[in-house]
Amino acid sequence: MCVIFLWVFLAYHICVCIVLPGSLIEGRYGVQSYAILGLCYFVYFEIDGHSRRTQDD
C-alpha cells in the first residue's frame, strides 16, 4: 500500500518536472522537488531493502 502510494507520488513528481518549464522548476520548485524526490527514493529503498531482508530470513 505504502509502496504504491510512493510510486504514484514519484510518477506525479516526474510528470510535473517534465510538463513545467525547466526554468520555473529550477527557480521556484527545483530545490524542494529534488529534496522531496531524494527523500522518497531513500524511503522507498529503505522499505524495499527491509522487506527483502525479512523475506530472506
Coordinates of C-alpha atoms in Angstrom, one line a residue:
M1 CA 0.0 0.0 0.0
C2 CA 2.7 2.4 1.0
V3 CA 4.9 1.5 -1.9
I4 CA 2.1 2.0 -4.4
F5 CA 1.5 5.5 -2.9
L6 CA 5.2 6.2 -3.2
W7 CA 5.3 5.2 -6.9
V8 CA 2.3 7.3 -7.7
F9 CA 3.9 10.2 -5.8
L10 CA 7.1 9.8 -7.8
A11 CA 5.3 9.5 -11.1
Y12 CA 3.4 12.7 -10.3
H13 CA 6.6 14.5 -9.5
I14 CA 8.3 13.3 -12.7
C15 CA 5.3 14.4 -14.7
V16 CA 5.3 17.8 -13.1
C17 CA 9.1 18.1 -13.8
I18 CA 8.6 17.2 -17.4
V19 CA 5.4 19.3 -18.0
L20 CA 6.6 22.5 -16.3
P21 CA 9.3 24.7 -17.9
G22 CA 12.8 23.9 -16.7
S23 CA 13.5 27.5 -15.6
L24 CA 10.3 27.5 -13.5
I25 CA 11.3 24.3 -11.8
E26 CA 14.9 25.4 -11.1
G27 CA 13.8 28.8 -10.0
R28 CA 10.9 28.1 -7.7
Y29 CA 10.5 24.4 -7.2
G30 CA 13.9 23.0 -8.0
V31 CA 15.4 22.5 -4.6
Q32 CA 12.1 21.4 -3.0
S33 CA 11.3 19.0 -5.7
Y34 CA 14.7 17.3 -5.7
A35 CA 14.7 17.2 -1.9
I36 CA 11.3 15.5 -1.9
L37 CA 12.3 13.2 -4.7
G38 CA 15.5 12.3 -2.9
L39 CA 13.6 11.7 0.3
C40 CA 11.1 9.5 -1.5
Y41 CA 13.8 7.4 -3.1
F42 CA 15.6 7.0 0.2
V43 CA 12.4 5.9 2.0
Y44 CA 11.4 3.5 -0.9
F45 CA 14.8 1.8 -0.9
E46 CA 14.7 1.6 2.9
I47 CA 11.3 -0.1 2.8
D48 CA 12.3 -2.3 -0.2
G49 CA 15.6 -3.3 1.4
H50 CA 13.9 -4.1 4.7
S51 CA 11.2 -6.2 3.2
R52 CA 13.8 -8.2 1.2
R53 CA 15.9 -8.8 4.3
T54 CA 12.9 -10.1 6.2
Q55 CA 11.9 -12.3 3.3
D56 CA 15.4 -13.8 3.1
D57 CA 15.1 -14.9 6.8

